[in-house]
Structures are given as C-alpha cells and as structure tokens.
C-alpha cells in the first residue's frame, strides 16, 4: 500500500517550474505526496512559482510552503543556508528533491542523507566520481534511496531501443552521433551566472543525457573522452563553453560524437534541436537506430504568438517530454517522460519505504533490486556518468586532450599517454 511522503524541493528555477513541481502536484493529487515545501536562494523564484497561472489552472487549490516566505522578506536578501533548517525540520525518511545548480548537488545530497532523507536529484548527481561513491555508500548504509533524474530513460522510444538492442536485433553498436542544442535565449537567463567556464560547459550540462542513453540502450561503458569547446561571452560578460564537440569511445571500441550548444534559433519551431543516430553491425549486415527527438511528427502554425522567449508562430511541439493536458476531472494532467521519470523515482522511494519500513536490511535489499533493474539511474548503476563528466571537464580545460576512464576497485580518469596511441 503506497504511503504519503512529504517532499522538500531545493531550488525554484526552470526545471522545478517546468517539470518537477507540476509532477509533484500531480503525485500529491494521486495521494503519494503529502506536504510540499520549496526552498530557494531568495524569494523571487518562489513568488514566480506561486503566481504561475498555468500551474494554478492545472492544480487548483494546491500550493507549497515557501522558504524563505516570499511575502515577508526582501527580494534582494539571500538565504544560502536556509535549506539546512528546512531539511532538519521534516520527519526522517521523507523526500528531498535537489534542483540546484550542478556544483551544489554533492553537499546538499549528503546533507539530506545525513538527515535521513531519500533523495531525488536532477542530473548530474555530482561532478566527481569519488563524490558519487560517497553518496552511494552513505545512502546504502542508511537504507535510503537516491534516484538521479535522467528523464530520457523514461522516453518510451529509448525503452523500445533497449529491448531490441538487448535481444540482439541491432547487432553491436559501432558508430554514432547525438546532438542537443539548447535555445539561444538561454544566454540571457541565469545560465550566464553559473554555466561558466570554471564550473561547467554545454557537454557537462546536457551532453550527459545521450551518453547515459547509449549506456541505457547498449549496456556499454564509456572508456575514453575528448571534448573540444569554444569559449564565448555571455551578455553579462562572463565566459562559457557555449559550443562543445565531444567524442566518446566505448569499451567495445565504438565511438559516439556528441554535439552540444546554446544556439538553437529563438525563432525555431522546437524547444531545442536533439536526436541520436547509431550505426550497428551484425555478422552479415549493418543496422541503424535513428531518433529525431525534436520533431516528433506534429506541425502547428498559430495565429497568435506567445510572449515567452523562443515562442514562434510555426511550432513543432513535442507531445513526449512534458505537457499538461485535459484528461477530465479537476485541472490538468501531466503526461510525458518528464512526468514518468519523477513518478518512477517517487515510486521507487515508496517501494523502499513500503517494504520493511524500519527494517534496514529489507530496505537495502530493495535498493539493490532497483540498482540491478537499471531503469532508474542510481549512484550504483550510473557512476560512469560522473566519470564521464570528470573526464570531460579535464579534457575541455586542456583543449580537447584524450582522457581515459579506468574502472575497477578504484575508478579513475587520467590523460592518455602518447605511447598508448596505436601507431601504423
Ligand atoms: N534536462 C535535464 O535533466 C535538466 C534540465 C534543466 C536543468 N537541469 C538541472 O537542474 C538544476 C537546476 O537547473 P535550473 O535550470 O532549474 O536552474 P535555475 O538557475 O533556473 O535555478 C536554480 C535554483 O537554485 C536556487 N538556489 C541556488 N542556490 C541555492 C541555495 N543555496 N539554497 C537554495 N536554493 C538555491 C536558486 O534560487 C534557483 O531557484 C541543474 O543542476 C541543471 O543541470 C536538468
């Protein structure tokens, strides 16, 4: 029997507004979530969430407790440590959802675990493999579940490809290309304050989705990475790697190019440009997997244009990521893999809690089962993602040098030595 869980969402930015909060509101409607709190650095994003007319229409009568309280503090005041008090105040073994800038994930996930909370964390879990290992160990010792929100794992086309690949219908992956170019207008947003050369880059920010997806489909692990990035100015003068070109070599010798950027035309018909193309081989013939993840078969041309950045008359909306639609009943219902991913992680937490409750061993057993299923990304089954990010950062900061990933007892990343290159 599912239980009701309280949830604290840390971060009130774009991903919370677009995907996490509406999904959580729906789970509250379904009886899986009880009380919702959201903690942000300051009050403006919280006020924006509370006033969001789409959310009000979709979830009438539902709301959240705001930390800080946006009615009583100055919009200019920051509360960087407030999340600690909010986490301390919820009863043990509820849920903390982390939707903060990447560089804050490790310390906040650890804080939540040390205060006995299950965790839903947006990708990437951490920026270093040793941090992911520390998270895995702490969570397991305490019988707490950590789910990393790689929502493309819940895109049905990925699940179909995984089944077909693992049944041998594609043969073996040899060569591939993936692209995910985010809109130009992201440059004007809060990205310019945190997605800067010293913290991140477009491959780290968004390329990881397709590296994760190739693993999800094929089960292969990445073993070598090189990332070239060109440094560009943001409108506020900060600098970022706004166009990146990564090459990932896999344990079977296959290679994948991943192109990322912040330059999808504002006037373009989609939310971004994205897709993957894999070439595979069997004994006597080759196979192909091609997913156009931006154009999903819908063409609309409207008579009125929205006022948000990136809105255009001609649109190719995706019905597959996240939409709020009328399914009858009160308000609107979230559909798509963005919703299913949040639901999947909350249900996994519920599986851990419902079996055995106070029994640590029982909870650990369920955590191991979910790790082994390989559907939800967990610290145990997706640690390669942290190694990829670590290797990718090392490479991009040194102009694109090859960085090798070594697995085993003590996984590590290191520059490839000249002597290791194959000489003809
Ligand atoms: N496709 C994806 O999986 C996807 C998409 C978008 C974002 N993300 C991830 O989600 C995270 C957040 O991205 P976003 O676009 O929502 O960012 P954002 O900049 O819009 O929002 C960040 C939020 O964090 C809050 N914050 C910062 N420091 C804080 C602190 N000390 N305490 C409490 N709140 C604090 C800010 O107030 C803000 O509300 C990033 O890690 C990003 O990589 C993932």
Coordinates of C-alpha atoms in Angstrom, one line a residue, residues 168-319:
X168 CA 20.3 -8.8 -30.4
X169 CA 18.1 -7.2 -33.1
X170 CA 20.6 -4.4 -33.8
X171 CA 23.8 -6.3 -33.5
X172 CA 26.6 -4.3 -32.0
X173 CA 26.9 -0.5 -31.8
X174 CA 29.9 0.8 -33.8
X175 CA 29.5 4.5 -34.6
X176 CA 27.1 7.2 -33.6
X177 CA 26.2 10.8 -33.3
X178 CA 24.0 12.7 -30.9
X179 CA 23.1 16.3 -30.8
X180 CA 21.4 18.5 -28.2
X181 CA 21.5 22.2 -28.9
X182 CA 19.6 24.4 -26.4
X183 CA 18.0 27.7 -27.4
X184 CA 20.0 30.9 -28.0
X185 CA 17.9 32.8 -25.4
X186 CA 19.4 30.6 -22.5
X187 CA 22.3 33.0 -22.8
X188 CA 20.1 35.7 -21.3
X189 CA 19.0 33.6 -18.4
X190 CA 20.6 32.6 -15.1
X191 CA 22.9 30.3 -17.1
X192 CA 25.3 33.2 -17.5
X193 CA 25.8 33.3 -13.8
X194 CA 26.7 29.6 -13.2
X195 CA 27.3 27.7 -16.5
X196 CA 30.6 29.5 -16.9
X197 CA 34.0 28.0 -18.0
X198 CA 35.2 27.4 -14.4
X199 CA 32.0 25.5 -13.4
X200 CA 30.6 23.7 -16.4
X201 CA 30.2 23.6 -20.2
X202 CA 27.5 22.6 -22.6
X203 CA 28.7 18.9 -22.8
X204 CA 28.7 18.6 -19.0
X205 CA 25.3 20.3 -18.8
X206 CA 23.4 18.5 -21.4
X207 CA 25.6 16.0 -23.3
X208 CA 25.5 13.6 -20.5
X209 CA 21.9 12.7 -21.5
X210 CA 23.0 11.0 -24.7
X211 CA 26.0 9.3 -23.1
X212 CA 23.6 7.9 -20.5
X213 CA 21.2 6.9 -23.2
X214 CA 23.7 4.9 -25.2
X215 CA 24.6 3.0 -22.0
X216 CA 20.8 2.6 -21.3
X217 CA 20.3 1.1 -24.7
X218 CA 23.5 -1.0 -25.1
X219 CA 24.8 -1.6 -21.6
X220 CA 28.3 -0.5 -22.8
X221 CA 30.6 1.7 -20.6
X222 CA 32.5 4.7 -21.9
X223 CA 36.3 4.3 -21.7
X224 CA 37.8 7.4 -23.4
X225 CA 36.6 11.0 -23.9
X226 CA 37.8 14.1 -25.6
X227 CA 35.8 17.4 -25.5
X228 CA 36.6 20.5 -27.5
X229 CA 34.8 23.6 -26.5
X230 CA 34.8 27.2 -27.8
X231 CA 34.7 29.9 -25.2
X232 CA 32.2 32.7 -25.9
X233 CA 30.9 35.7 -24.0
X234 CA 27.6 35.8 -22.2
X235 CA 25.6 39.0 -22.3
X236 CA 26.8 39.9 -18.8
X237 CA 30.5 39.5 -19.9
X238 CA 31.0 36.1 -18.2
X239 CA 32.5 33.4 -20.4
X240 CA 31.2 29.9 -21.1
X241 CA 31.9 26.9 -23.3
X242 CA 28.8 27.5 -25.4
X243 CA 29.6 25.1 -28.2
X244 CA 31.1 21.7 -27.4
X245 CA 32.1 18.7 -29.5
X246 CA 32.8 15.5 -27.6
X247 CA 34.0 12.1 -28.8
X248 CA 33.3 9.2 -26.5
X249 CA 34.9 5.8 -27.1
X250 CA 33.2 2.8 -25.6
X251 CA 34.5 -0.4 -24.2
X252 CA 33.9 -2.3 -27.4
X253 CA 35.8 0.3 -29.5
X254 CA 32.6 2.0 -30.8
X255 CA 32.6 5.8 -30.9
X256 CA 29.9 8.5 -30.4
X257 CA 30.2 12.1 -31.3
X258 CA 28.1 14.4 -29.0
X259 CA 27.4 18.0 -30.3
X260 CA 26.1 20.4 -27.7
X261 CA 25.5 24.1 -27.8
X262 CA 23.5 27.1 -26.7
X263 CA 22.3 28.3 -30.1
X264 CA 19.1 26.7 -31.3
X265 CA 17.4 29.6 -33.1
X266 CA 15.0 31.6 -31.0
X267 CA 12.7 31.6 -34.0
X268 CA 13.0 27.8 -34.4
X269 CA 9.8 25.7 -34.2
X270 CA 11.0 23.4 -31.3
X271 CA 12.3 23.8 -27.7
X272 CA 15.8 22.8 -28.9
X273 CA 17.4 20.6 -31.5
X274 CA 18.1 17.0 -30.4
X275 CA 18.4 13.4 -31.6
X276 CA 20.6 10.4 -31.9
X277 CA 21.9 8.2 -34.7
X278 CA 23.6 4.9 -34.1
X279 CA 25.1 2.6 -36.7
X280 CA 25.4 -1.0 -35.6
X281 CA 26.7 -4.2 -37.2
X282 CA 25.9 -7.9 -37.2
X283 CA 27.7 -10.7 -38.9
X284 CA 26.5 -10.0 -42.5
X285 CA 24.8 -6.6 -42.4
X286 CA 24.6 -3.3 -40.6
X287 CA 21.8 -1.9 -38.5
X288 CA 20.6 1.7 -37.9
X289 CA 18.9 3.4 -34.9
X290 CA 17.7 6.9 -35.7
X291 CA 15.6 9.0 -33.2
X292 CA 14.6 12.5 -34.1
X293 CA 14.0 13.7 -30.6
X294 CA 13.0 17.3 -31.6
X295 CA 10.5 16.8 -34.4
X296 CA 8.0 14.2 -33.2
X297 CA 5.6 14.4 -36.0
X298 CA 3.5 17.5 -35.1
X299 CA 3.3 20.7 -37.2
X300 CA 1.3 23.6 -35.9
X301 CA 1.1 27.2 -37.2
X302 CA -0.7 29.5 -34.9
X303 CA -2.4 32.8 -35.5
X304 CA -1.1 34.2 -32.2
X305 CA 2.4 34.0 -30.8
X306 CA 3.2 33.6 -27.1
X307 CA 5.2 36.2 -25.3
X308 CA 7.9 34.0 -23.7
X309 CA 11.4 33.8 -25.2
X310 CA 11.6 31.4 -28.1
X311 CA 7.9 31.5 -28.9
X312 CA 7.1 31.4 -32.7
X313 CA 4.1 31.2 -35.0
X314 CA 5.1 27.9 -36.6
X315 CA 5.7 25.2 -34.0
X316 CA 6.7 21.5 -33.8
X317 CA 5.6 20.7 -30.2
X318 CA 6.8 17.5 -28.6
X319 CA 4.0 15.5 -27.0

